[in-house]
Amino acid sequence: MRKTLALLGVLLCAAALSNAEVRLPSVLGDNMVLQRDSEVNLWGWAKPRKSVRIKTSWNRKRYRVRADADGKWLVKVVTSAAGGPYTITFSDGKKTRLENILLGEVWICSGQSNMEMPVQGFLGQPCLHAAETMRDARNYPDIRLFTVARDSTGTPKDDCQGEWLLSTPKTVGAFSAVGYYFGRCLNQYLDVPIGLITTNWGGTN
């Protein structure tokens, strides 16, 4: 019986690997912004030594990269002028497609409580004009928001928790106030999509 269960487990694992899709870090996802007129990294995981094919819709270019012995892969792709929405397709035999991607300016907003304070404010510490800012958030569809979840670790990590969100009354309230007002100002003056990645933790070293 034990041998039968062990064999079944091996077969299930083999089946899972044979049907495995390309896996991407959370910061590469639907609704993201990539830096315009640049060369950016795309990376992720696949079956070891497996060939991964990538297609970017803004220039219809195709790329090919082979995963290493640990299944990790990385490729540099060329971006064009600001615009969108675009798609990126990844395939190692089974397709993964990212949608609603914009090309524009990408900024990392990092700090402690001064950067962490959200548009809606902290308890007993409101932000000026917060209600109006959240109400008008849908007027800025080219602003995209990514919040890196808190995770204390002494070593670098390959991934984090988070997702790209659109600028809406529901999402803006919990986002960094300094980061959002900065991004909104850039969006108004440059007239290009803005991607904001906020990573902060008040009171930390």
mmCIF file with all atom_site columns, C-alpha atoms in Angstrom:
data_model
loop_
_atom_site.group_PDB
_atom_site.id
_atom_site.type_symbol
_atom_site.label_atom_id
_atom_site.label_alt_id
_atom_site.label_comp_id
_atom_site.label_asym_id
_atom_site.label_entity_id
_atom_site.label_seq_id
_atom_site.pdbx_PDB_ins_code
_atom_site.Cartn_x
_atom_site.Cartn_y
_atom_site.Cartn_z
_atom_site.occupancy
_atom_site.B_iso_or_equiv
_atom_site.pdbx_formal_charge
_atom_site.auth_seq_id
_atom_site.auth_comp_id
_atom_site.auth_asym_id
_atom_site.auth_atom_id
_atom_site.pdbx_PDB_model_num
ATOM 1   C CA . MET A 1 1   ? 0.000   0.000  0.000   1.00 0.00 ? 1   MET A CA 1
ATOM 2   C CA . ARG A 1 2   ? 2.798   2.391  0.921   1.00 0.00 ? 2   ARG A CA 1
ATOM 3   C CA . LYS A 1 3   ? 4.603   1.676  -2.357  1.00 0.00 ? 3   LYS A CA 1
ATOM 4   C CA . THR A 1 4   ? 1.406   2.358  -4.265  1.00 0.00 ? 4   THR A CA 1
ATOM 5   C CA . LEU A 1 5   ? 0.909   5.705  -2.487  1.00 0.00 ? 5   LEU A CA 1
ATOM 6   C CA . ALA A 1 6   ? 4.547   6.676  -3.068  1.00 0.00 ? 6   ALA A CA 1
ATOM 7   C CA . LEU A 1 7   ? 4.283   5.844  -6.758  1.00 0.00 ? 7   LEU A CA 1
ATOM 8   C CA . LEU A 1 8   ? 1.049   7.826  -7.003  1.00 0.00 ? 8   LEU A CA 1
ATOM 9   C CA . GLY A 1 9   ? 2.751   10.817 -5.397  1.00 0.00 ? 9   GLY A CA 1
ATOM 10  C CA . VAL A 1 10  ? 5.625   10.678 -7.890  1.00 0.00 ? 10  VAL A CA 1
ATOM 11  C CA . LEU A 1 11  ? 3.203   10.463 -10.813 1.00 0.00 ? 11  LEU A CA 1
ATOM 12  C CA . LEU A 1 12  ? 1.186   13.428 -9.534  1.00 0.00 ? 12  LEU A CA 1
ATOM 13  C CA . CYS A 1 13  ? 4.341   15.515 -9.144  1.00 0.00 ? 13  CYS A CA 1
ATOM 14  C CA . ALA A 1 14  ? 5.476   14.581 -12.636 1.00 0.00 ? 14  ALA A CA 1
ATOM 15  C CA . ALA A 1 15  ? 2.083   15.521 -14.053 1.00 0.00 ? 15  ALA A CA 1
ATOM 16  C CA . ALA A 1 16  ? 2.162   18.868 -12.271 1.00 0.00 ? 16  ALA A CA 1
ATOM 17  C CA . LEU A 1 17  ? 5.621   19.650 -13.638 1.00 0.00 ? 17  LEU A CA 1
ATOM 18  C CA . SER A 1 18  ? 4.696   18.655 -17.166 1.00 0.00 ? 18  SER A CA 1
ATOM 19  C CA . ASN A 1 19  ? 1.766   21.104 -17.086 1.00 0.00 ? 19  ASN A CA 1
ATOM 20  C CA . ALA A 1 20  ? 3.638   23.849 -15.256 1.00 0.00 ? 20  ALA A CA 1
ATOM 21  C CA . GLU A 1 21  ? 3.257   27.385 -16.553 1.00 0.00 ? 21  GLU A CA 1
ATOM 22  C CA . VAL A 1 22  ? 5.817   30.158 -16.473 1.00 0.00 ? 22  VAL A CA 1
ATOM 23  C CA . ARG A 1 23  ? 5.690   31.752 -13.012 1.00 0.00 ? 23  ARG A CA 1
ATOM 24  C CA . LEU A 1 24  ? 6.262   35.491 -12.611 1.00 0.00 ? 24  LEU A CA 1
ATOM 25  C CA . PRO A 1 25  ? 7.041   37.661 -9.577  1.00 0.00 ? 25  PRO A CA 1
ATOM 26  C CA . SER A 1 26  ? 4.099   39.681 -8.293  1.00 0.00 ? 26  SER A CA 1
ATOM 27  C CA . VAL A 1 27  ? 5.596   42.971 -9.486  1.00 0.00 ? 27  VAL A CA 1
ATOM 28  C CA . LEU A 1 28  ? 5.187   41.732 -13.075 1.00 0.00 ? 28  LEU A CA 1
ATOM 29  C CA . GLY A 1 29  ? 1.437   41.581 -13.537 1.00 0.00 ? 29  GLY A CA 1
ATOM 30  C CA . ASP A 1 30  ? -1.690  42.949 -15.151 1.00 0.00 ? 30  ASP A CA 1
ATOM 31  C CA . ASN A 1 31  ? -2.049  46.759 -14.969 1.00 0.00 ? 31  ASN A CA 1
ATOM 32  C CA . MET A 1 32  ? 1.678   47.367 -14.412 1.00 0.00 ? 32  MET A CA 1
ATOM 33  C CA . VAL A 1 33  ? 3.734   50.232 -15.802 1.00 0.00 ? 33  VAL A CA 1
ATOM 34  C CA . LEU A 1 34  ? 7.145   49.666 -17.407 1.00 0.00 ? 34  LEU A CA 1
ATOM 35  C CA . GLN A 1 35  ? 9.747   52.380 -17.880 1.00 0.00 ? 35  GLN A CA 1
ATOM 36  C CA . ARG A 1 36  ? 9.357   54.003 -21.292 1.00 0.00 ? 36  ARG A CA 1
ATOM 37  C CA . ASP A 1 37  ? 12.143  54.314 -23.902 1.00 0.00 ? 37  ASP A CA 1
ATOM 38  C CA . SER A 1 38  ? 14.370  51.969 -21.974 1.00 0.00 ? 38  SER A CA 1
ATOM 39  C CA . GLU A 1 39  ? 15.595  48.395 -21.549 1.00 0.00 ? 39  GLU A CA 1
ATOM 40  C CA . VAL A 1 40  ? 13.845  46.592 -18.706 1.00 0.00 ? 40  VAL A CA 1
ATOM 41  C CA . ASN A 1 41  ? 14.209  43.203 -17.053 1.00 0.00 ? 41  ASN A CA 1
ATOM 42  C CA . LEU A 1 42  ? 11.531  40.535 -17.206 1.00 0.00 ? 42  LEU A CA 1
ATOM 43  C CA . TRP A 1 43  ? 12.175  37.460 -15.090 1.00 0.00 ? 43  TRP A CA 1
ATOM 44  C CA . GLY A 1 44  ? 10.570  34.482 -13.455 1.00 0.00 ? 44  GLY A CA 1
ATOM 45  C CA . TRP A 1 45  ? 10.643  30.702 -13.132 1.00 0.00 ? 45  TRP A CA 1
ATOM 46  C CA . ALA A 1 46  ? 9.965   27.741 -15.389 1.00 0.00 ? 46  ALA A CA 1
ATOM 47  C CA . LYS A 1 47  ? 10.969  24.092 -15.583 1.00 0.00 ? 47  LYS A CA 1
ATOM 48  C CA . PRO A 1 48  ? 14.782  23.729 -15.356 1.00 0.00 ? 48  PRO A CA 1
ATOM 49  C CA . ARG A 1 49  ? 16.489  24.200 -18.745 1.00 0.00 ? 49  ARG A CA 1
ATOM 50  C CA . LYS A 1 50  ? 13.126  24.939 -20.345 1.00 0.00 ? 50  LYS A CA 1
ATOM 51  C CA . SER A 1 51  ? 12.989  27.490 -23.169 1.00 0.00 ? 51  SER A CA 1
ATOM 52  C CA . VAL A 1 52  ? 10.717  30.490 -22.485 1.00 0.00 ? 52  VAL A CA 1
ATOM 53  C CA . ARG A 1 53  ? 9.371   32.661 -25.305 1.00 0.00 ? 53  ARG A CA 1
ATOM 54  C CA . ILE A 1 54  ? 8.220   36.245 -24.730 1.00 0.00 ? 54  ILE A CA 1
ATOM 55  C CA . LYS A 1 55  ? 6.290   38.577 -27.052 1.00 0.00 ? 55  LYS A CA 1
ATOM 56  C CA . THR A 1 56  ? 5.755   42.298 -26.360 1.00 0.00 ? 56  THR A CA 1
ATOM 57  C CA . SER A 1 57  ? 2.833   43.915 -28.181 1.00 0.00 ? 57  SER A CA 1
ATOM 58  C CA . TRP A 1 58  ? 4.116   47.513 -28.264 1.00 0.00 ? 58  TRP A CA 1
ATOM 59  C CA . ASN A 1 59  ? 6.812   46.592 -30.806 1.00 0.00 ? 59  ASN A CA 1
ATOM 60  C CA . ARG A 1 60  ? 5.756   43.032 -31.685 1.00 0.00 ? 60  ARG A CA 1
ATOM 61  C CA . LYS A 1 61  ? 9.210   41.773 -30.810 1.00 0.00 ? 61  LYS A CA 1
ATOM 62  C CA . ARG A 1 62  ? 9.877   38.194 -29.767 1.00 0.00 ? 62  ARG A CA 1
ATOM 63  C CA . TYR A 1 63  ? 12.471  37.085 -27.248 1.00 0.00 ? 63  TYR A CA 1
ATOM 64  C CA . ARG A 1 64  ? 13.691  33.680 -26.178 1.00 0.00 ? 64  ARG A CA 1
ATOM 65  C CA . VAL A 1 65  ? 15.536  32.685 -23.010 1.00 0.00 ? 65  VAL A CA 1
ATOM 66  C CA . ARG A 1 66  ? 16.411  29.372 -21.370 1.00 0.00 ? 66  ARG A CA 1
ATOM 67  C CA . ALA A 1 67  ? 15.810  28.738 -17.676 1.00 0.00 ? 67  ALA A CA 1
ATOM 68  C CA . ASP A 1 68  ? 18.843  27.674 -15.653 1.00 0.00 ? 68  ASP A CA 1
ATOM 69  C CA . ALA A 1 69  ? 19.239  24.515 -13.564 1.00 0.00 ? 69  ALA A CA 1
ATOM 70  C CA . ASP A 1 70  ? 17.070  26.065 -10.816 1.00 0.00 ? 70  ASP A CA 1
ATOM 71  C CA . GLY A 1 71  ? 14.359  27.113 -13.261 1.00 0.00 ? 71  GLY A CA 1
ATOM 72  C CA . LYS A 1 72  ? 15.230  30.822 -13.046 1.00 0.00 ? 72  LYS A CA 1
ATOM 73  C CA . TRP A 1 73  ? 15.349  33.001 -16.156 1.00 0.00 ? 73  TRP A CA 1
ATOM 74  C CA . LEU A 1 74  ? 15.808  36.682 -16.995 1.00 0.00 ? 74  LEU A CA 1
ATOM 75  C CA . VAL A 1 75  ? 15.597  38.605 -20.261 1.00 0.00 ? 75  VAL A CA 1
ATOM 76  C CA . LYS A 1 76  ? 16.005  42.273 -21.162 1.00 0.00 ? 76  LYS A CA 1
ATOM 77  C CA . VAL A 1 77  ? 13.335  43.785 -23.413 1.00 0.00 ? 77  VAL A CA 1
ATOM 78  C CA . VAL A 1 78  ? 13.251  47.141 -25.175 1.00 0.00 ? 78  VAL A CA 1
ATOM 79  C CA . THR A 1 79  ? 10.381  49.531 -24.461 1.00 0.00 ? 79  THR A CA 1
ATOM 80  C CA . SER A 1 80  ? 9.115   52.339 -26.677 1.00 0.00 ? 80  SER A CA 1
ATOM 81  C CA . ALA A 1 81  ? 7.527   55.743 -26.094 1.00 0.00 ? 81  ALA A CA 1
ATOM 82  C CA . ALA A 1 82  ? 4.840   56.234 -23.449 1.00 0.00 ? 82  ALA A CA 1
ATOM 83  C CA . GLY A 1 83  ? 1.485   54.684 -24.238 1.00 0.00 ? 83  GLY A CA 1
ATOM 84  C CA . GLY A 1 84  ? -0.721  51.641 -23.985 1.00 0.00 ? 84  GLY A CA 1
ATOM 85  C CA . PRO A 1 85  ? -2.503  49.542 -23.072 1.00 0.00 ? 85  PRO A CA 1
ATOM 86  C CA . TYR A 1 86  ? -0.267  46.662 -24.206 1.00 0.00 ? 86  TYR A CA 1
ATOM 87  C CA . THR A 1 87  ? 0.191   42.970 -23.509 1.00 0.00 ? 87  THR A CA 1
ATOM 88  C CA . ILE A 1 88  ? 3.105   40.622 -22.849 1.00 0.00 ? 88  ILE A CA 1
ATOM 89  C CA . THR A 1 89  ? 2.819   36.921 -23.596 1.00 0.00 ? 89  THR A CA 1
ATOM 90  C CA . PHE A 1 90  ? 5.071   34.313 -21.956 1.00 0.00 ? 90  PHE A CA 1
ATOM 91  C CA . SER A 1 91  ? 5.144   30.700 -23.074 1.00 0.00 ? 91  SER A CA 1
ATOM 92  C CA . ASP A 1 92  ? 7.082   27.567 -22.245 1.00 0.00 ? 92  ASP A CA 1
ATOM 93  C CA . GLY A 1 93  ? 4.516   25.529 -24.164 1.00 0.00 ? 93  GLY A CA 1
ATOM 94  C CA . LYS A 1 94  ? 1.640   26.918 -22.104 1.00 0.00 ? 94  LYS A CA 1
ATOM 95  C CA . LYS A 1 95  ? 0.844   30.621 -22.401 1.00 0.00 ? 95  LYS A CA 1
ATOM 96  C CA . THR A 1 96  ? 0.686   33.233 -19.669 1.00 0.00 ? 96  THR A CA 1
ATOM 97  C CA . ARG A 1 97  ? -0.563  36.658 -20.763 1.00 0.00 ? 97  ARG A CA 1
ATOM 98  C CA . LEU A 1 98  ? -0.283  39.991 -18.949 1.00 0.00 ? 98  LEU A CA 1
ATOM 99  C CA . GLU A 1 99  ? -2.765  42.673 -19.981 1.00 0.00 ? 99  GLU A CA 1
ATOM 100 C CA . ASN A 1 100 ? -3.476  46.387 -19.616 1.00 0.00 ? 100 ASN A CA 1
ATOM 101 C CA . ILE A 1 101 ? 0.233   47.274 -19.428 1.00 0.00 ? 101 ILE A CA 1
ATOM 102 C CA . LEU A 1 102 ? 1.328   50.888 -19.842 1.00 0.00 ? 102 LEU A CA 1
ATOM 103 C CA . LEU A 1 103 ? 4.700   52.384 -20.747 1.00 0.00 ? 103 LEU A CA 1
ATOM 104 C CA . GLY A 1 104 ? 5.609   55.520 -18.828 1.00 0.00 ? 104 GLY A CA 1
ATOM 105 C CA . GLU A 1 105 ? 7.492   56.580 -15.689 1.00 0.00 ? 105 GLU A CA 1
ATOM 106 C CA . VAL A 1 106 ? 8.119   54.140 -12.819 1.00 0.00 ? 106 VAL A CA 1
ATOM 107 C CA . TRP A 1 107 ? 9.032   55.430 -9.355  1.00 0.00 ? 107 TRP A CA 1
ATOM 108 C CA . ILE A 1 108 ? 9.831   53.650 -6.081  1.00 0.00 ? 108 ILE A CA 1
ATOM 109 C CA . CYS A 1 109 ? 8.463   55.507 -3.033  1.00 0.00 ? 109 CYS A CA 1
ATOM 110 C CA . SER A 1 110 ? 10.308  54.297 0.061   1.00 0.00 ? 110 SER A CA 1
ATOM 111 C CA . GLY A 1 111 ? 10.696  55.541 3.613   1.00 0.00 ? 111 GLY A CA 1
ATOM 112 C CA . GLN A 1 112 ? 9.250   55.311 7.108   1.00 0.00 ? 112 GLN A CA 1
ATOM 113 C CA . SER A 1 113 ? 6.008   56.731 8.530   1.00 0.00 ? 113 SER A CA 1
ATOM 114 C CA . ASN A 1 114 ? 6.222   59.960 6.531   1.00 0.00 ? 114 ASN A CA 1
ATOM 115 C CA . MET A 1 115 ? 6.067   57.928 3.310   1.00 0.00 ? 115 MET A CA 1
ATOM 116 C CA . GLU A 1 116 ? 3.801   55.243 4.748   1.00 0.00 ? 116 GLU A CA 1
ATOM 117 C CA . MET A 1 117 ? 1.014   57.636 5.789   1.00 0.00 ? 117 MET A CA 1
ATOM 118 C CA . PRO A 1 118 ? -1.902  56.899 3.415   1.00 0.00 ? 118 PRO A CA 1
ATOM 119 C CA . VAL A 1 119 ? -4.096  59.369 1.563   1.00 0.00 ? 119 VAL A CA 1
ATOM 120 C CA . GLN A 1 120 ? -6.932  58.631 4.010   1.00 0.00 ? 120 GLN A CA 1
ATOM 121 C CA . GLY A 1 121 ? -4.564  59.402 6.900   1.00 0.00 ? 121 GLY A CA 1
ATOM 122 C CA . PHE A 1 122 ? -3.873  57.549 10.126  1.00 0.00 ? 122 PHE A CA 1
ATOM 123 C CA . LEU A 1 123 ? -6.333  57.311 13.020  1.00 0.00 ? 123 LEU A CA 1
ATOM 124 C CA . GLY A 1 124 ? -6.612  60.811 14.481  1.00 0.00 ? 124 GLY A CA 1
ATOM 125 C CA . GLN A 1 125 ? -4.190  62.132 11.828  1.00 0.00 ? 125 GLN A CA 1
ATOM 126 C CA . PRO A 1 126 ? -6.202  63.056 8.713   1.00 0.00 ? 126 PRO A CA 1
ATOM 127 C CA . CYS A 1 127 ? -4.706  64.255 5.425   1.00 0.00 ? 127 CYS A CA 1
ATOM 128 C CA . LEU A 1 128 ? -5.903  67.559 4.001   1.00 0.00 ? 128 LEU A CA 1
ATOM 129 C CA . HIS A 1 129 ? -8.403  67.140 1.130   1.00 0.00 ? 129 HIS A CA 1
ATOM 130 C CA . ALA A 1 130 ? -8.337  63.336 1.430   1.00 0.00 ? 130 ALA A CA 1
ATOM 131 C CA . ALA A 1 131 ? -12.025 62.922 0.558   1.00 0.00 ? 131 ALA A CA 1
ATOM 132 C CA . GLU A 1 132 ? -11.690 64.990 -2.600  1.00 0.00 ? 132 GLU A CA 1
ATOM 133 C CA . THR A 1 133 ? -8.513  63.144 -3.598  1.00 0.00 ? 133 THR A CA 1
ATOM 134 C CA . MET A 1 134 ? -10.197 59.738 -3.280  1.00 0.00 ? 134 MET A CA 1
ATOM 135 C CA . ARG A 1 135 ? -13.325 60.983 -5.064  1.00 0.00 ? 135 ARG A CA 1
ATOM 136 C CA . ASP A 1 136 ? -11.299 62.250 -8.031  1.00 0.00 ? 136 ASP A CA 1
ATOM 137 C CA . ALA A 1 137 ? -8.969  59.216 -8.235  1.00 0.00 ? 137 ALA A CA 1
ATOM 138 C CA . ARG A 1 138 ? -10.845 57.702 -11.194 1.00 0.00 ? 138 ARG A CA 1
ATOM 139 C CA . ASN A 1 139 ? -9.861  60.773 -13.237 1.00 0.00 ? 139 ASN A CA 1
ATOM 140 C CA . TYR A 1 140 ? -6.296  59.414 -13.347 1.00 0.00 ? 140 TYR A CA 1
ATOM 141 C CA . PRO A 1 141 ? -6.567  56.003 -15.065 1.00 0.00 ? 141 PRO A CA 1
ATOM 142 C CA . ASP A 1 142 ? -2.919  56.168 -16.163 1.00 0.00 ? 142 ASP A CA 1
ATOM 143 C CA . ILE A 1 143 ? -1.677  56.080 -12.553 1.00 0.00 ? 143 ILE A CA 1
ATOM 144 C CA . ARG A 1 144 ? -1.015  52.546 -11.308 1.00 0.00 ? 144 ARG A CA 1
ATOM 145 C CA . LEU A 1 145 ? -0.279  51.590 -7.707  1.00 0.00 ? 145 LEU A CA 1
ATOM 146 C CA . PHE A 1 146 ? 1.769   48.746 -6.199  1.00 0.00 ? 146 PHE A CA 1
ATOM 147 C CA . THR A 1 147 ? 2.235   48.359 -2.431  1.00 0.00 ? 147 THR A CA 1
ATOM 148 C CA . VAL A 1 148 ? 4.955   45.972 -1.230  1.00 0.00 ? 148 VAL A CA 1
ATOM 149 C CA . ALA A 1 149 ? 3.580   44.052 1.756   1.00 0.00 ? 149 ALA A CA 1
ATOM 150 C CA . ARG A 1 150 ? 5.566   44.170 4.997   1.00 0.00 ? 150 ARG A CA 1
ATOM 151 C CA . ASP A 1 151 ? 7.975   41.266 5.325   1.00 0.00 ? 151 ASP A CA 1
ATOM 152 C CA . SER A 1 152 ? 10.968  41.359 7.641   1.00 0.00 ? 152 SER A CA 1
ATOM 153 C CA . THR A 1 153 ? 13.931  39.303 6.426   1.00 0.00 ? 153 THR A CA 1
ATOM 154 C CA . GLY A 1 154 ? 17.693  39.440 6.740   1.00 0.00 ? 154 GLY A CA 1
ATOM 155 C CA . THR A 1 155 ? 18.354  38.154 3.227   1.00 0.00 ? 155 THR A CA 1
ATOM 156 C CA . PRO A 1 156 ? 17.269  39.298 -0.246  1.00 0.00 ? 156 PRO A CA 1
ATOM 157 C CA . LYS A 1 157 ? 14.090  37.698 -1.592  1.00 0.00 ? 157 LYS A CA 1
ATOM 158 C CA . ASP A 1 158 ? 13.110  36.719 -5.122  1.00 0.00 ? 158 ASP A CA 1
ATOM 159 C CA . ASP A 1 159 ? 9.522   37.903 -4.765  1.00 0.00 ? 159 ASP A CA 1
ATOM 160 C CA . CYS A 1 160 ? 7.137   39.917 -2.601  1.00 0.00 ? 160 CYS A CA 1
ATOM 161 C CA . GLN A 1 161 ? 3.412   40.148 -1.939  1.00 0.00 ? 161 GLN A CA 1
ATOM 162 C CA . GLY A 1 162 ? 1.488   42.812 -3.810  1.00 0.00 ? 162 GLY A CA 1
ATOM 163 C CA . GLU A 1 163 ? -0.412  43.583 -6.991  1.00 0.00 ? 163 GLU A CA 1
ATOM 164 C CA . TRP A 1 164 ? -0.804  46.443 -9.446  1.00 0.00 ? 164 TRP A CA 1
ATOM 165 C CA . LEU A 1 165 ? -4.018  48.390 -8.840  1.00 0.00 ? 165 LEU A CA 1
ATOM 166 C CA . LEU A 1 166 ? -5.785  51.066 -10.838 1.00 0.00 ? 166 LEU A CA 1
ATOM 167 C CA . SER A 1 167 ? -6.303  54.529 -9.397  1.00 0.00 ? 167 SER A CA 1
ATOM 168 C CA . THR A 1 168 ? -9.844  54.410 -7.963  1.00 0.00 ? 168 THR A CA 1
ATOM 169 C CA . PRO A 1 169 ? -11.601 55.813 -4.868  1.00 0.00 ? 169 PRO A CA 1
ATOM 170 C CA . LYS A 1 170 ? -11.267 52.351 -3.256  1.00 0.00 ? 170 LYS A CA 1
ATOM 171 C CA . THR A 1 171 ? -7.519  51.915 -3.853  1.00 0.00 ? 171 THR A CA 1
ATOM 172 C CA . VAL A 1 172 ? -6.074  55.401 -3.422  1.00 0.00 ? 172 VAL A CA 1
ATOM 173 C CA . GLY A 1 173 ? -7.161  55.864 0.197   1.00 0.00 ? 173 GLY A CA 1
ATOM 174 C CA . ALA A 1 174 ? -4.781  53.172 1.483   1.00 0.00 ? 174 ALA A CA 1
ATOM 175 C CA . PHE A 1 175 ? -1.846  54.212 -0.722  1.00 0.00 ? 175 PHE A CA 1
ATOM 176 C CA . SER A 1 176 ? 1.071   56.417 0.346   1.00 0.00 ? 176 SER A CA 1
ATOM 177 C CA . ALA A 1 177 ? -0.100  60.054 0.351   1.00 0.00 ? 177 ALA A CA 1
ATOM 178 C CA . VAL A 1 178 ? 3.340   61.456 -0.531  1.00 0.00 ? 178 VAL A CA 1
ATOM 179 C CA . GLY A 1 179 ? 3.737   58.864 -3.278  1.00 0.00 ? 179 GLY A CA 1
ATOM 180 C CA . TYR A 1 180 ? 0.283   59.403 -4.766  1.00 0.00 ? 180 TYR A CA 1
ATOM 181 C CA . TYR A 1 181 ? 0.400   63.229 -4.806  1.00 0.00 ? 181 TYR A CA 1
ATOM 182 C CA . PHE A 1 182 ? 3.885   63.070 -6.335  1.00 0.00 ? 182 PHE A CA 1
ATOM 183 C CA . GLY A 1 183 ? 2.693   60.639 -9.011  1.00 0.00 ? 183 GLY A CA 1
ATOM 184 C CA . ARG A 1 184 ? -0.426  62.679 -9.756  1.00 0.00 ? 184 ARG A CA 1
ATOM 185 C CA . CYS A 1 185 ? 1.690   65.797 -10.212 1.00 0.00 ? 185 CYS A CA 1
ATOM 186 C CA . LEU A 1 186 ? 3.999   63.969 -12.636 1.00 0.00 ? 186 LEU A CA 1
ATOM 187 C CA . ASN A 1 187 ? 1.015   62.600 -14.549 1.00 0.00 ? 187 ASN A CA 1
ATOM 188 C CA . GLN A 1 188 ? -0.472  66.074 -14.924 1.00 0.00 ? 188 GLN A CA 1
ATOM 189 C CA . TYR A 1 189 ? 2.742   67.773 -16.029 1.00 0.00 ? 189 TYR A CA 1
ATOM 190 C CA . LEU A 1 190 ? 4.335   65.033 -18.164 1.00 0.00 ? 190 LEU A CA 1
ATOM 191 C CA . ASP A 1 191 ? 1.070   63.593 -19.531 1.00 0.00 ? 191 ASP A CA 1
ATOM 192 C CA . VAL A 1 192 ? 2.457   60.034 -19.421 1.00 0.00 ? 192 VAL A CA 1
ATOM 193 C CA . PRO A 1 193 ? 1.436   56.945 -17.420 1.00 0.00 ? 193 PRO A CA 1
ATOM 194 C CA . ILE A 1 194 ? 2.905   56.754 -13.918 1.00 0.00 ? 194 ILE A CA 1
ATOM 195 C CA . GLY A 1 195 ? 3.694   53.567 -12.006 1.00 0.00 ? 195 GLY A CA 1
ATOM 196 C CA . LEU A 1 196 ? 4.200   53.971 -8.248  1.00 0.00 ? 196 LEU A CA 1
ATOM 197 C CA . ILE A 1 197 ? 5.772   51.238 -6.113  1.00 0.00 ? 197 ILE A CA 1
ATOM 198 C CA . THR A 1 198 ? 5.580   52.025 -2.413  1.00 0.00 ? 198 THR A CA 1
ATOM 199 C CA . THR A 1 199 ? 7.716   50.064 0.037   1.00 0.00 ? 199 THR A CA 1
ATOM 200 C CA . ASN A 1 200 ? 7.837   51.488 3.540   1.00 0.00 ? 200 ASN A CA 1
ATOM 201 C CA . TRP A 1 201 ? 7.570   50.582 7.196   1.00 0.00 ? 201 TRP A CA 1
ATOM 202 C CA . GLY A 1 202 ? 7.329   53.247 9.867   1.00 0.00 ? 202 GLY A CA 1
ATOM 203 C CA . GLY A 1 203 ? 9.749   53.019 12.803  1.00 0.00 ? 203 GLY A CA 1
ATOM 204 C CA . THR A 1 204 ? 12.182  50.567 11.199  1.00 0.00 ? 204 THR A CA 1
ATOM 205 C CA . ASN A 1 205 ? 15.936  50.814 10.843  1.00 0.00 ? 205 ASN A CA 1
#
